[in-house]
Amino acid sequence: MEAFDINDHSHRRYNALTGDWVLVSPHRSKRPWQGQQEETTKEQRPQYDPNCYLCPGNLRANGETNPEYPSTFVFTNDFAALQEQTPAGGLSKGGLIKAESERGLCKVICFSPRHDLTLSDMAVPEIRKVVDLWQQQYLELGALDYINYVQIFENKGAVMGSSNPHPHGQIWAQSSVPVEPAKETMQQTQYFHENKRSLLADYLALELEEKTRIVLENEHFAALVPFWAVWPFETMLIPKRHFAHLGQISDEEKDAFAAMIKDLSAIYDKLFQTSFPYSAGLHQSPTDAQEHPEWHFHMHFYPPLLRSATVKKFMVGYELLGDPQRDITPESAAERLRGLA
Ligand code: H2U
Ligand code: ZN
């Protein structure tokens, strides 16, 4: 039998950050495609849309009017999935039928008053204001005694379920730690106890040495396609310094973070000459009043597009029933993204 070649032979990759596995089938990326094509929006948008519920001065669904905000704007989601006034309680039958009440709150953040922009069109000082607001919200919501985790994220593009093209994101803050950050907490804690170092700092050092999965780098942050990426052009932004949450980021690091978001999203837009859709979000330490020396702040980008602006990756079949799977390798995805920098 010939020797194993990671660039050619099927293999499973371990996600050191979550403990999950992904099946990689590099030889399969040449198969023909006659399936569904996604609609992508490339239409010119006005700077102000009188019908947009996020534009300054407009009316929202609950009857409130948005202020004439000059940069960012945050408000409580009028259709919040989590609510502060949820009564305590639950249900348990033989440990098999089990429910727990969940308290929380949801907010919407407008990144800009301009209806026609996305993060990739915005200037770095404008994105920096979004980072400032993320920081302020993480600290403010995290300080509430019933909030133990704050999830900040953006759904971009209709294909990702975004309800409105106006540049915006969301925050869901709640009393339990959801599954993904809980897995990351467990993996980082175990690594930190065994090695007395941050898992992601050590992982980033390996990646900066190997360089094959690095997309971009500046003084304080790196963008890379993780070794264990599931989505075709999935990336992570990782700060070079080990800190747990935005309450610990320096001003200089905030500027570098804003610049990385700008540069990475510009690369994404170039990849298929489209306003590139994705779900992106910050992962930071739980706000559960525990010390979290193991936690290393980072941002994930999960874009669904596979081979063009119209062909999306589906998580179906084996991926629903077995493990997630990918054809193009993270190394070749990184090489393509790097080429557009
Ligand atoms: P998405 O585009 O990611 O769905 O986020 C928009 C959010 O805005 C969505 O959660 C809220 C929706 O509940 N929303 C309001 O809070 N007020 C409105 O007037 C319309 C939409
Ligand atoms: Zn708008």
Short mmCIF file of C-alpha atoms and ligand atoms in Angstrom, two decimals:
data_model
loop_
_atom_site.label_atom_id
_atom_site.label_comp_id
_atom_site.label_asym_id
_atom_site.label_seq_id
_atom_site.Cartn_x
_atom_site.Cartn_y
_atom_site.Cartn_z
CA MET A 1 0.00 0.00 0.00
CA GLU A 2 1.25 3.52 -0.79
CA ALA A 3 2.15 5.97 1.99
CA PHE A 4 -0.59 8.18 3.50
CA ASP A 5 -0.74 11.59 1.86
CA ILE A 6 -2.92 14.10 3.70
CA ASN A 7 -3.40 16.06 0.45
CA ASP A 8 -4.81 13.08 -1.41
CA HIS A 9 -6.21 10.44 0.94
CA SER A 10 -9.38 10.46 3.04
CA HIS A 11 -8.75 11.21 6.68
CA ARG A 12 -10.39 12.50 9.84
CA ARG A 13 -9.13 15.70 11.44
CA TYR A 14 -9.43 16.45 15.14
CA ASN A 15 -10.80 19.79 16.28
CA ALA A 16 -8.58 20.55 19.27
CA LEU A 17 -10.83 23.45 20.26
CA THR A 18 -14.09 21.46 20.51
CA GLY A 19 -13.08 17.78 20.54
CA ASP A 20 -15.14 17.16 17.36
CA TRP A 21 -13.90 15.44 14.20
CA VAL A 22 -14.30 16.29 10.51
CA LEU A 23 -13.95 13.89 7.55
CA VAL A 24 -11.72 15.28 4.76
CA SER A 25 -11.91 13.75 1.26
CA PRO A 26 -9.42 15.72 -0.88
CA HIS A 27 -9.72 13.45 -3.95
CA ARG A 28 -13.42 14.26 -4.17
CA SER A 29 -13.25 17.98 -4.93
CA LYS A 30 -13.28 17.42 -8.72
CA ARG A 31 -16.77 15.91 -8.91
CA PRO A 32 -19.28 17.63 -11.23
CA TRP A 33 -22.11 19.75 -9.92
CA GLN A 34 -25.62 19.77 -11.37
CA GLY A 35 -27.47 20.66 -8.19
CA GLN A 36 -29.03 23.75 -6.73
CA GLN A 37 -27.63 27.23 -7.38
CA GLU A 38 -28.20 29.86 -4.71
CA GLU A 39 -29.58 33.28 -5.52
CA THR A 40 -27.11 35.96 -4.52
CA THR A 41 -27.97 39.58 -4.17
CA LYS A 42 -25.74 42.02 -5.98
CA GLU A 43 -28.26 44.83 -6.28
CA GLN A 44 -27.29 48.45 -5.66
CA ARG A 45 -28.78 49.58 -2.37
CA PRO A 46 -29.65 53.17 -1.44
CA GLN A 47 -27.78 54.84 1.45
CA TYR A 48 -31.13 55.23 3.18
CA ASP A 49 -34.18 52.98 2.72
CA PRO A 50 -37.47 54.41 4.05
CA ASN A 51 -38.80 50.84 4.47
CA CYS A 52 -35.81 49.53 6.44
CA TYR A 53 -36.52 48.95 10.15
CA LEU A 54 -32.82 49.51 10.98
CA CYS A 55 -32.20 52.82 9.16
CA PRO A 56 -31.98 55.98 11.35
CA GLY A 57 -35.28 57.74 12.00
CA ASN A 58 -37.39 54.75 10.87
CA LEU A 59 -40.16 52.91 12.66
CA ARG A 60 -39.57 49.43 14.06
CA ALA A 61 -42.09 46.57 14.35
CA ASN A 62 -42.88 47.39 17.99
CA GLY A 63 -43.75 50.99 17.16
CA GLU A 64 -40.50 52.57 18.40
CA THR A 65 -38.61 55.03 16.21
CA ASN A 66 -34.85 54.64 15.72
CA PRO A 67 -32.82 57.74 16.66
CA GLU A 68 -30.77 59.59 14.02
CA TYR A 69 -27.70 57.62 15.10
CA PRO A 70 -24.38 58.79 13.61
CA SER A 71 -22.30 55.56 13.92
CA THR A 72 -23.50 52.45 15.79
CA PHE A 73 -26.87 51.79 17.45
CA VAL A 74 -27.97 49.03 19.82
CA PHE A 75 -31.53 48.15 20.88
CA THR A 76 -33.37 45.26 22.54
CA ASN A 77 -34.64 42.78 19.95
CA ASP A 78 -38.39 43.31 19.50
CA PHE A 79 -38.79 39.54 18.93
CA ALA A 80 -36.27 38.31 21.50
CA ALA A 81 -35.66 34.54 21.68
CA LEU A 82 -34.63 34.90 25.33
CA GLN A 83 -36.45 36.95 27.92
CA GLU A 84 -35.46 38.40 31.26
CA GLN A 85 -38.78 37.67 32.96
CA THR A 86 -38.88 33.92 32.26
CA PRO A 87 -39.87 32.17 35.52
CA ALA A 88 -37.54 29.54 37.00
CA GLY A 89 -38.63 25.96 36.54
CA GLY A 90 -38.25 22.84 34.48
CA LEU A 91 -39.34 19.32 33.82
CA SER A 92 -37.72 15.94 34.34
CA LYS A 93 -39.10 12.45 33.77
CA GLY A 94 -36.67 9.63 34.41
CA GLY A 95 -33.83 11.82 33.17
CA LEU A 96 -35.07 11.13 29.63
CA ILE A 97 -37.59 13.91 29.20
CA LYS A 98 -35.90 16.96 30.58
CA ALA A 99 -36.24 20.74 30.23
CA GLU A 100 -34.90 23.76 32.08
CA SER A 101 -36.21 27.32 31.93
CA GLU A 102 -33.72 29.76 30.41
CA ARG A 103 -33.47 33.47 31.15
CA GLY A 104 -31.70 35.93 28.91
CA LEU A 105 -32.00 38.88 26.59
CA CYS A 106 -31.42 39.63 22.92
CA LYS A 107 -30.16 42.79 21.27
CA VAL A 108 -29.67 44.04 17.74
CA ILE A 109 -26.63 46.14 16.78
CA CYS A 110 -26.57 48.39 13.72
CA PHE A 111 -22.98 48.67 12.51
CA SER A 112 -23.57 51.87 10.54
CA PRO A 113 -26.37 54.34 9.72
CA ARG A 114 -25.65 53.63 6.02
CA HIS A 115 -28.08 51.08 4.59
CA ASP A 116 -25.81 50.29 1.62
CA LEU A 117 -22.62 49.27 3.46
CA THR A 118 -21.28 46.00 4.86
CA LEU A 119 -18.35 45.57 7.29
CA SER A 120 -16.06 45.12 4.27
CA ASP A 121 -17.08 48.52 2.86
CA MET A 122 -16.70 50.34 6.16
CA ALA A 123 -13.48 52.21 7.07
CA VAL A 124 -11.34 50.71 9.86
CA PRO A 125 -12.16 53.55 12.34
CA GLU A 126 -15.88 52.82 11.76
CA ILE A 127 -15.37 49.08 12.38
CA ARG A 128 -13.38 50.05 15.47
CA LYS A 129 -16.56 51.68 16.82
CA VAL A 130 -18.37 48.37 16.34
CA VAL A 131 -15.59 46.63 18.32
CA ASP A 132 -15.96 49.28 21.06
CA LEU A 133 -19.69 48.57 21.23
CA TRP A 134 -19.12 44.79 21.36
CA GLN A 135 -16.74 45.38 24.27
CA GLN A 136 -19.16 47.65 26.11
CA GLN A 137 -22.06 45.21 25.62
CA TYR A 138 -20.04 42.15 26.68
CA LEU A 139 -19.05 43.93 29.91
CA GLU A 140 -22.47 45.41 30.62
CA LEU A 141 -24.48 42.24 29.93
CA GLY A 142 -21.87 39.94 31.44
CA ALA A 143 -22.06 41.92 34.69
CA LEU A 144 -25.76 41.02 35.17
CA ASP A 145 -25.94 38.31 37.80
CA TYR A 146 -28.22 36.02 35.79
CA ILE A 147 -26.15 36.27 32.59
CA ASN A 148 -23.40 33.65 32.39
CA TYR A 149 -22.65 33.82 28.69
CA VAL A 150 -22.79 36.55 26.03
CA GLN A 151 -22.88 35.50 22.36
CA ILE A 152 -22.16 38.27 19.83
CA PHE A 153 -22.68 37.34 16.16
CA GLU A 154 -23.63 38.44 12.65
CA ASN A 155 -25.72 36.64 10.04
CA LYS A 156 -24.79 38.15 6.70
CA GLY A 157 -26.71 37.54 3.49
CA ALA A 158 -30.16 36.13 2.79
CA VAL A 159 -28.69 32.63 2.35
CA MET A 160 -27.64 32.76 6.03
CA GLY A 161 -31.10 33.87 7.13
CA SER A 162 -30.32 37.55 7.58
CA SER A 163 -33.63 39.35 7.50
CA ASN A 164 -32.37 42.70 6.26
CA PRO A 165 -29.33 43.87 4.21
CA HIS A 166 -28.72 46.85 6.54
CA PRO A 167 -25.35 46.07 8.23
CA HIS A 168 -26.21 44.61 11.62
CA GLY A 169 -25.47 41.89 14.12
CA GLN A 170 -27.06 40.41 17.20
CA ILE A 171 -26.31 39.59 20.84
CA TRP A 172 -27.93 36.78 22.75
CA ALA A 173 -27.03 36.75 26.45
CA GLN A 174 -28.27 34.00 28.74
CA SER A 175 -27.98 32.13 32.01
CA SER A 176 -26.43 28.90 30.68
CA VAL A 177 -23.34 28.41 28.54
CA PRO A 178 -24.44 27.06 25.11
CA VAL A 179 -22.98 23.86 23.65
CA GLU A 180 -20.21 25.28 21.38
CA PRO A 181 -18.57 27.60 23.96
CA ALA A 182 -19.08 24.89 26.59
CA LYS A 183 -17.08 22.42 24.47
CA GLU A 184 -14.39 25.07 23.89
CA THR A 185 -14.26 25.78 27.64
CA MET A 186 -13.75 22.09 28.38
CA GLN A 187 -11.01 21.58 25.78
CA GLN A 188 -9.17 24.79 26.74
CA THR A 189 -9.40 23.98 30.46
CA GLN A 190 -7.97 20.51 29.98
CA TYR A 191 -5.11 21.82 27.83
CA PHE A 192 -4.36 24.65 30.25
CA HIS A 193 -4.22 22.31 33.23
CA GLU A 194 -1.90 19.90 31.44
CA ASN A 195 0.39 22.46 29.84
CA LYS A 196 -0.07 25.70 31.83
CA ARG A 197 -0.44 27.51 28.51
CA SER A 198 -3.28 28.66 26.25
CA LEU A 199 -4.41 26.04 23.73
CA LEU A 200 -4.96 28.66 21.03
CA ALA A 201 -1.65 30.45 21.70
CA ASP A 202 0.20 27.16 21.19
CA TYR A 203 -1.97 26.28 18.17
CA LEU A 204 -1.34 29.71 16.61
CA ALA A 205 2.41 29.33 17.14
CA LEU A 206 2.31 26.04 15.17
CA GLU A 207 0.27 27.65 12.40
CA LEU A 208 2.57 30.70 12.14
CA GLU A 209 5.51 28.33 11.80
CA GLU A 210 3.86 26.12 9.16
CA LYS A 211 2.18 29.06 7.31
CA THR A 212 0.05 26.85 5.00
CA ARG A 213 -3.25 27.75 6.63
CA ILE A 214 -2.49 31.41 7.44
CA VAL A 215 -4.54 33.88 5.39
CA LEU A 216 -3.50 37.21 6.91
CA GLU A 217 -1.42 38.52 9.77
CA ASN A 218 -0.90 41.88 11.43
CA GLU A 219 0.91 42.96 14.58
CA HIS A 220 -1.72 41.63 17.00
CA PHE A 221 -3.98 39.20 15.10
CA ALA A 222 -3.80 36.34 12.61
CA ALA A 223 -6.53 35.04 10.30
CA LEU A 224 -6.33 31.37 9.36
CA VAL A 225 -8.32 28.47 7.99
CA PRO A 226 -8.26 26.14 10.99
CA PHE A 227 -6.76 22.66 10.47
CA TRP A 228 -10.18 21.26 11.46
CA ALA A 229 -12.33 23.64 9.36
CA VAL A 230 -15.73 22.24 8.36
CA TRP A 231 -17.04 24.96 6.04
CA PRO A 232 -15.11 25.34 2.74
CA PHE A 233 -13.74 28.81 3.49
CA GLU A 234 -14.14 28.85 7.26
CA THR A 235 -11.66 31.07 9.11
CA MET A 236 -10.73 32.16 12.61
CA LEU A 237 -9.25 35.44 13.85
CA ILE A 238 -6.95 34.77 16.80
CA PRO A 239 -5.12 37.42 18.85
CA LYS A 240 -1.42 36.75 19.29
CA ARG A 241 -1.60 37.69 22.96
CA HIS A 242 -3.51 35.41 25.29
CA PHE A 243 -6.55 37.18 26.74
CA ALA A 244 -9.97 35.82 27.61
CA HIS A 245 -12.46 38.49 26.54
CA LEU A 246 -12.93 41.97 25.10
CA GLY A 247 -12.69 43.49 28.58
CA GLN A 248 -8.97 42.68 28.42
CA ILE A 249 -8.15 43.89 24.88
CA SER A 250 -5.87 46.95 24.49
CA ASP A 251 -6.69 49.97 22.31
CA GLU A 252 -3.96 48.99 19.87
CA GLU A 253 -5.31 45.44 19.67
CA LYS A 254 -8.80 46.79 19.01
CA ASP A 255 -7.50 48.73 16.00
CA ALA A 256 -5.66 45.64 14.76
CA PHE A 257 -8.81 43.54 15.23
CA ALA A 258 -10.92 46.05 13.28
CA ALA A 259 -8.30 46.10 10.49
CA MET A 260 -8.33 42.28 10.32
CA ILE A 261 -12.12 42.17 10.04
CA LYS A 262 -11.93 44.70 7.20
CA ASP A 263 -9.13 42.87 5.35
CA LEU A 264 -10.64 39.41 5.74
CA SER A 265 -14.13 40.44 4.65
CA ALA A 266 -12.65 42.26 1.63
CA ILE A 267 -10.87 39.02 0.64
CA TYR A 268 -14.13 37.10 1.05
CA ASP A 269 -15.96 39.57 -1.22
CA LYS A 270 -13.25 39.12 -3.87
CA LEU A 271 -13.37 35.31 -3.79
CA PHE A 272 -16.58 34.94 -5.80
CA GLN A 273 -17.11 38.63 -6.69
CA THR A 274 -20.13 38.81 -4.46
CA SER A 275 -21.14 40.28 -1.14
CA PHE A 276 -19.92 37.15 0.65
CA PRO A 277 -22.46 35.60 3.04
CA TYR A 278 -21.48 34.12 6.38
CA SER A 279 -22.33 33.63 10.02
CA ALA A 280 -19.57 35.09 12.16
CA GLY A 281 -19.23 35.55 15.88
CA LEU A 282 -17.02 36.14 18.88
CA HIS A 283 -16.13 33.47 21.38
CA GLN A 284 -15.02 34.76 24.76
CA SER A 285 -14.97 33.48 28.31
CA PRO A 286 -18.29 32.81 30.12
CA THR A 287 -19.42 35.61 32.43
CA ASP A 288 -20.17 33.17 35.27
CA ALA A 289 -18.02 34.90 37.94
CA GLN A 290 -15.41 32.10 37.65
CA GLU A 291 -11.78 32.72 36.73
CA HIS A 292 -11.12 31.59 33.15
CA PRO A 293 -7.33 31.65 32.70
CA GLU A 294 -7.73 28.95 30.02
CA TRP A 295 -9.90 31.08 27.71
CA HIS A 296 -8.39 32.63 24.58
CA PHE A 297 -10.60 35.17 22.79
CA HIS A 298 -11.27 34.56 19.08
CA MET A 299 -13.73 35.12 16.22
CA HIS A 300 -15.15 32.47 13.86
CA PHE A 301 -16.34 33.01 10.28
CA TYR A 302 -18.57 30.28 8.86
CA PRO A 303 -19.34 31.02 5.19
CA PRO A 304 -21.63 28.57 3.32
CA LEU A 305 -20.35 29.12 -0.25
CA LEU A 306 -18.43 26.26 -1.86
CA ARG A 307 -17.38 26.82 -5.44
CA SER A 308 -19.01 30.02 -6.70
CA ALA A 309 -21.39 32.77 -5.64
CA THR A 310 -24.23 30.37 -6.35
CA VAL A 311 -23.12 26.96 -5.10
CA LYS A 312 -23.45 26.44 -1.38
CA LYS A 313 -22.27 23.64 0.86
CA PHE A 314 -25.06 21.54 2.40
CA MET A 315 -24.83 19.88 5.79
CA VAL A 316 -26.93 16.82 4.93
CA GLY A 317 -26.84 13.02 4.81
CA TYR A 318 -23.64 11.71 6.33
CA GLU A 319 -22.97 15.08 7.94
CA LEU A 320 -26.25 15.04 9.84
CA LEU A 321 -25.92 11.39 10.74
CA GLY A 322 -22.16 10.91 11.06
CA ASP A 323 -19.54 13.68 11.02
CA PRO A 324 -19.21 16.89 9.02
CA GLN A 325 -17.25 16.35 5.81
CA ARG A 326 -15.31 18.51 3.36
CA ASP A 327 -13.70 17.99 -0.05
CA ILE A 328 -11.36 20.94 -0.68
CA THR A 329 -8.65 20.89 1.97
CA PRO A 330 -8.23 23.72 4.48
CA GLU A 331 -4.73 24.23 3.00
CA SER A 332 -6.04 24.81 -0.53
CA ALA A 333 -8.82 27.08 0.79
CA ALA A 334 -6.21 29.13 2.69
CA GLU A 335 -4.03 29.34 -0.40
CA ARG A 336 -6.92 30.72 -2.48
CA LEU A 337 -7.85 33.28 0.18
CA ARG A 338 -4.22 34.30 0.70
CA GLY A 339 -3.89 34.86 -3.04
CA LEU A 340 -6.58 37.53 -2.86
CA ALA A 341 -4.97 39.52 -0.04
P1 H2U B 1 -31.27 38.95 11.59
O1 H2U B 1 -31.22 39.72 10.31
O2 H2U B 1 -29.96 38.25 11.88
O3 H2U B 1 -32.49 38.05 11.65
O4 H2U B 1 -31.45 40.02 12.77
C1 H2U B 1 -32.43 41.00 12.77
C2 H2U B 1 -33.18 40.98 14.06
O5 H2U B 1 -33.94 42.17 14.17
C3 H2U B 1 -34.16 39.82 14.19
O6 H2U B 1 -33.74 38.98 15.26
C4 H2U B 1 -35.10 41.92 14.91
C5 H2U B 1 -35.50 40.50 14.52
O7 H2U B 1 -36.15 39.87 15.59
N1 H2U B 1 -36.09 42.95 14.60
C6 H2U B 1 -36.46 43.86 15.59
O8 H2U B 1 -35.99 43.74 16.73
N2 H2U B 1 -37.32 44.88 15.30
C7 H2U B 1 -37.92 45.06 14.08
O9 H2U B 1 -38.63 46.02 13.88
C8 H2U B 1 -37.71 44.05 13.01
C9 H2U B 1 -36.66 43.01 13.27
ZN ZN B 2 -31.43 50.48 6.45
#
